[in-house]
Each structure stands twice: as C-alpha cells, then as structure tokens.
XYZ file of C-alpha atoms in Angstrom:
277
model
C 120.695 125.435 135.879
C 117.023 125.580 135.033
C 116.016 127.818 132.139
C 112.363 128.531 131.613
C 110.557 128.509 128.287
C 107.264 130.280 127.647
C 104.911 130.527 124.724
C 101.387 131.614 123.835
C 98.706 130.880 121.261
C 95.330 132.489 120.696
C 93.849 129.383 119.024
C 90.790 127.854 120.687
C 89.258 124.398 120.583
C 87.861 123.175 117.274
C 84.172 123.240 116.393
C 81.990 120.141 116.501
C 82.511 117.466 113.851
C 80.031 117.102 110.985
C 77.194 114.608 111.565
C 77.772 111.002 110.583
C 75.705 109.673 107.648
C 75.692 106.103 108.882
C 73.767 106.883 112.058
C 70.496 108.432 112.917
C 70.060 112.067 112.012
C 71.346 114.432 114.668
C 73.781 111.893 116.105
C 77.522 111.421 115.617
C 79.226 108.077 115.118
C 82.243 107.812 117.489
C 83.872 105.319 115.130
C 83.717 107.417 111.977
C 84.073 110.795 113.646
C 85.859 110.577 117.025
C 85.647 113.699 119.161
C 88.560 116.055 118.575
C 91.328 115.932 121.116
C 92.137 119.147 122.923
C 95.278 120.787 121.543
C 98.468 120.688 123.580
C 102.014 121.927 123.220
C 105.108 119.813 122.803
C 108.594 121.275 123.400
C 111.610 120.116 121.399
C 115.351 120.661 121.766
C 117.590 120.355 118.737
C 120.517 118.060 119.597
C 122.092 117.955 116.166
C 121.344 118.045 112.471
C 117.727 116.942 112.014
C 117.776 115.509 115.520
C 115.321 116.653 118.168
C 114.727 115.688 121.769
C 111.373 116.060 123.513
C 111.632 118.228 126.610
C 107.950 118.353 127.532
C 104.582 117.340 126.119
C 100.870 117.724 126.853
C 101.527 121.292 127.910
C 98.867 124.035 127.788
C 98.692 126.435 124.870
C 99.849 129.271 127.098
C 102.230 128.657 129.954
C 105.800 128.026 131.015
C 108.034 125.019 131.500
C 111.012 124.589 133.826
C 113.783 122.415 132.406
C 116.796 121.285 134.415
C 119.815 120.987 132.149
C 121.430 117.581 132.731
C 125.083 117.538 133.721
C 125.857 115.225 130.793
C 124.723 117.839 128.276
C 127.554 118.931 126.012
C 128.071 122.659 125.883
C 127.300 124.360 122.605
C 124.509 125.990 120.596
C 121.010 124.494 120.599
C 117.529 125.358 119.361
C 114.178 125.272 121.134
C 110.870 124.816 119.333
C 107.248 124.540 120.475
C 104.618 122.687 118.425
C 100.854 122.348 118.869
C 99.562 118.799 118.837
C 95.884 118.131 118.100
C 93.150 119.994 116.248
C 92.859 123.720 116.378
C 90.399 126.094 114.771
C 92.585 126.292 111.689
C 92.608 122.518 111.256
C 89.016 121.676 112.203
C 88.146 120.625 108.672
C 90.615 117.742 108.870
C 89.711 114.504 110.600
C 93.308 113.645 111.543
C 95.568 115.128 114.170
C 97.850 117.918 113.040
C 101.045 119.503 114.244
C 101.642 123.228 114.047
C 104.764 125.187 114.812
C 103.705 127.500 117.594
C 106.724 129.798 117.482
C 109.946 130.124 115.511
C 112.975 128.264 116.777
C 114.881 129.991 119.550
C 118.666 129.747 119.635
C 120.185 129.058 123.048
C 123.714 128.422 124.285
C 124.629 125.921 126.989
C 127.976 126.427 128.681
C 130.027 124.636 131.279
C 130.623 126.219 134.667
C 134.270 126.218 135.740
C 135.477 127.229 139.196
C 138.987 127.428 140.657
C 138.652 126.493 144.323
C 142.297 126.976 145.346
C 144.376 129.088 145.647
C 142.389 131.816 147.336
C 142.660 135.508 146.562
C 145.869 136.998 147.961
C 147.661 133.685 148.524
C 151.470 133.757 148.667
C 153.627 131.211 146.857
C 157.359 130.789 147.399
C 159.701 129.884 144.558
C 160.907 126.316 144.945
C 157.984 125.276 147.164
C 154.929 123.222 146.234
C 151.574 124.965 145.807
C 148.121 123.363 145.866
C 145.697 123.884 142.946
C 142.080 122.660 142.974
C 139.299 123.137 140.412
C 135.718 122.051 139.600
C 133.914 121.954 136.241
C 130.121 121.595 136.325
C 129.261 120.226 132.927
C 129.873 117.249 130.685
C 132.479 114.673 131.583
C 135.851 116.001 130.437
C 139.443 114.888 130.433
C 140.972 117.747 128.448
C 141.248 120.464 131.077
C 144.358 122.655 130.857
C 145.736 124.867 133.630
C 148.085 127.764 132.977
C 149.577 130.660 134.914
C 150.021 134.190 133.674
C 150.294 137.816 134.614
C 148.381 140.850 133.480
C 150.264 141.059 130.187
C 151.221 137.518 129.154
C 150.756 133.827 129.856
C 153.794 132.530 131.690
C 153.547 128.748 131.426
C 151.212 125.771 131.150
C 151.051 123.955 134.467
C 149.125 120.832 133.403
C 147.131 119.419 130.480
C 144.583 116.643 129.903
C 143.210 116.936 133.418
C 139.786 115.662 134.570
C 136.876 118.040 135.006
C 137.273 117.996 138.797
C 140.580 117.471 140.547
C 143.619 118.876 142.297
C 147.393 118.791 141.972
C 150.607 119.976 143.609
C 152.748 122.274 141.469
C 156.326 123.172 142.304
C 156.816 126.873 141.733
C 159.913 127.267 139.520
C 162.924 129.129 140.860
C 164.074 130.292 137.413
C 162.256 131.922 134.530
C 159.847 133.718 136.825
C 159.956 136.988 138.715
C 158.432 137.926 142.003
C 155.062 139.558 141.475
C 151.324 139.078 141.082
C 149.924 136.254 138.919
C 146.670 134.379 138.315
C 145.677 130.873 137.209
C 143.516 130.099 134.176
C 141.634 126.862 133.477
C 139.985 125.943 130.182
C 139.172 122.999 127.940
C 140.482 122.492 124.438
C 136.964 122.337 122.940
C 135.408 124.850 125.309
C 134.713 128.532 124.928
C 134.492 128.898 128.680
C 137.402 129.531 131.013
C 137.856 130.490 134.634
C 140.448 132.607 136.396
C 141.636 132.567 139.972
C 142.166 135.581 142.176
C 145.519 137.320 142.220
C 148.307 135.384 143.947
C 151.735 136.689 144.888
C 154.900 134.723 144.091
C 157.983 135.696 146.073
C 161.587 134.569 146.046
C 162.934 132.038 148.473
C 164.860 133.678 151.318
C 168.675 133.169 151.178
C 170.746 131.986 154.144
C 171.838 135.526 154.999
C 168.258 136.742 154.782
C 167.094 133.924 157.034
C 169.772 134.849 159.597
C 168.750 138.496 159.370
C 165.096 137.604 159.857
C 165.960 135.423 162.850
C 168.078 138.232 164.334
C 165.284 140.742 163.842
C 162.847 138.347 165.455
C 165.213 137.791 168.407
C 165.674 141.540 168.874
C 161.940 141.999 168.799
C 161.491 139.295 171.434
C 164.140 140.950 173.637
C 162.380 144.286 173.331
C 159.122 142.658 174.343
C 160.843 141.015 177.326
C 162.430 144.331 178.398
C 159.058 146.031 178.282
C 157.616 143.292 180.471
C 160.550 143.523 182.920
C 160.267 147.305 183.223
C 156.651 147.030 184.275
C 157.411 144.377 186.969
C 158.481 145.310 190.559
C 162.267 145.384 191.222
C 163.799 142.235 192.769
C 165.211 142.324 196.339
C 168.817 143.578 196.767
C 171.355 141.918 199.087
C 174.693 143.527 200.178
C 177.980 141.684 200.330
C 179.204 140.618 203.829
C 175.817 141.373 205.310
C 174.157 139.149 207.870
C 171.556 137.249 205.876
C 170.157 135.173 208.707
C 167.000 136.566 210.323
C 167.641 138.257 213.696
C 166.499 136.548 216.870
C 164.041 139.306 217.681
C 162.317 139.138 214.272
C 158.994 138.285 215.859
C 159.272 140.818 218.705
C 158.089 144.368 218.697
C 160.724 147.063 218.180
C 160.288 148.391 221.767
C 160.821 144.978 223.348
C 163.813 144.375 221.142
C 165.360 147.724 222.182
C 164.757 147.021 225.911
C 166.295 143.589 225.593
C 169.371 145.005 223.934
C 169.712 147.729 226.605
C 169.297 145.191 229.419
C 171.967 143.049 227.895
C 174.392 145.930 227.752
C 173.715 146.874 231.398
C 174.222 143.288 232.512
C 177.534 143.296 230.758
C 178.564 146.436 232.539
C 177.569 144.980 235.936
C 179.594 141.856 235.287
C 182.544 144.057 234.404
C 182.200 145.980 237.611
C 182.063 142.762 239.675
C 185.280 141.675 238.138
C-alpha cells in the first residue's frame, strides 16, 4: 500500500545576511557568511523508542509524498513527523542551519493483509474426506499463523498452528464431534490484531451404504425415464408375423398391374394343362 503524507508551511526564505566586516563595504564574504540554504522538509517515521527512519528529504515546504510500505515492515503503531531543514524567516538571525518541527506527530497504524484463497464461498465438504485450504498473508515474514474453523456461535476446532504466512494444507474433515451445517474458516497470527475469514462452507455427512444404493437406484430410474422419453419420440420399429414369408417376392421390382397379369396368366396356363390331361 502507498499512503500519502502532506504538510504546509507559510514560512518564506530568509533575508540577506549582514555585511561582512573583513571585506569591502557593501560586499559579503562567502567564507564568513555563506548564503543561506533554501529550507526543505524532511519526513521521519518512528520505528521504536527514540528511533526514527527517514522517509523523504529535500521536499518542498508545501506538498505531498507517496511512500510505499515495504513488505518487511512489522505491523503495529507508528508516528510520522515532518521537520524543516535550513534557515527560515524565524531563524534568519542565526548563522547555522536549524531544524524546526513543521507539524505535530501523526499516529498511524500499519496492518498485515490476510486472505483465504480456498475454499470458495458455498463449497461443500464431506465428513471423512480431505479438504484443501490455502491462504496468503501480505506483510512481514511470519511463521505463527493459526487456522481454525467455527460456526456462527462458537469456534469448533483449531485446524493448524505455526504455519507460514503463505501456504496450503489438506485437512481431513472429522466424522465425529461435528454436525452437518454451515461453517467458516478463520486465520490469524498470535501477535497480530488482524484476522481473515472465509466464505460460508457446508459440511455434510458421508452417505451410508443404503443411501448410496438408494441414490444409485434413483439415478438408474431417472436414466430409464429419460430413455423412455427418447423411445416414445422415435418411430416404431418394423413388425414381423410368425410363419410369414419373409423372403421378398419375385415380382418385387414389377409394377402391380404386371404382377397381377402374370399371376392370372399362370393360373390360366394351369387350367389349360389340366384340360389337356
């Protein structure tokens, strides 16, 4: 993250230095009286008792400064302070550089950023199965992360302790001591005031053998219903009668009239042969 600090000061540059006595009248000796340096602002960050770190220097009297918080910064309470370096109108009578507090110290708080990557909102866990948990902590290097699981009213159990700031693990959902319902994960550090929670996850009981058979039967019945619906919409298959002549007739490729004439001619020929006999 990159917080911004701003400040302002109405002081202007100092007046000209008094003339030097060791030079000609009307001139100034650069050795005895060097020209005053233009004032600038220096930003400090308190890192402990009587310990300050410089965040920025040679900054204008009025302006802003963008500071990127390093990832190695320990979370906690800090103080910011701006000081004016160089001569100002209030210190023009002095020949040496001065330092003025431009503004009172400002208290700030730096916190870690913790994120639970997995499980996702609405995930389902089954008792007795392994579940995947993944987390990320954007902050100082840590090895004291703790992960716990709880419901809306109480914390159920601690899943793991002394974990790194970024990692993952496989947790076997217990089959006893837990009820089916909605739960969430919580991650925090022992010395941290920051914690993160996952979305709601649902834990359900493992299906028994009878339940598995019932589910398989229901699935089979559903598949049969789907097949029957498909069969009903298809055209009916051809029907063959018992003791029927299945071979194609000889006159299959002839027209019906020709076939009838041929059959009649055959019958007449038979009659003629009978008469000859």
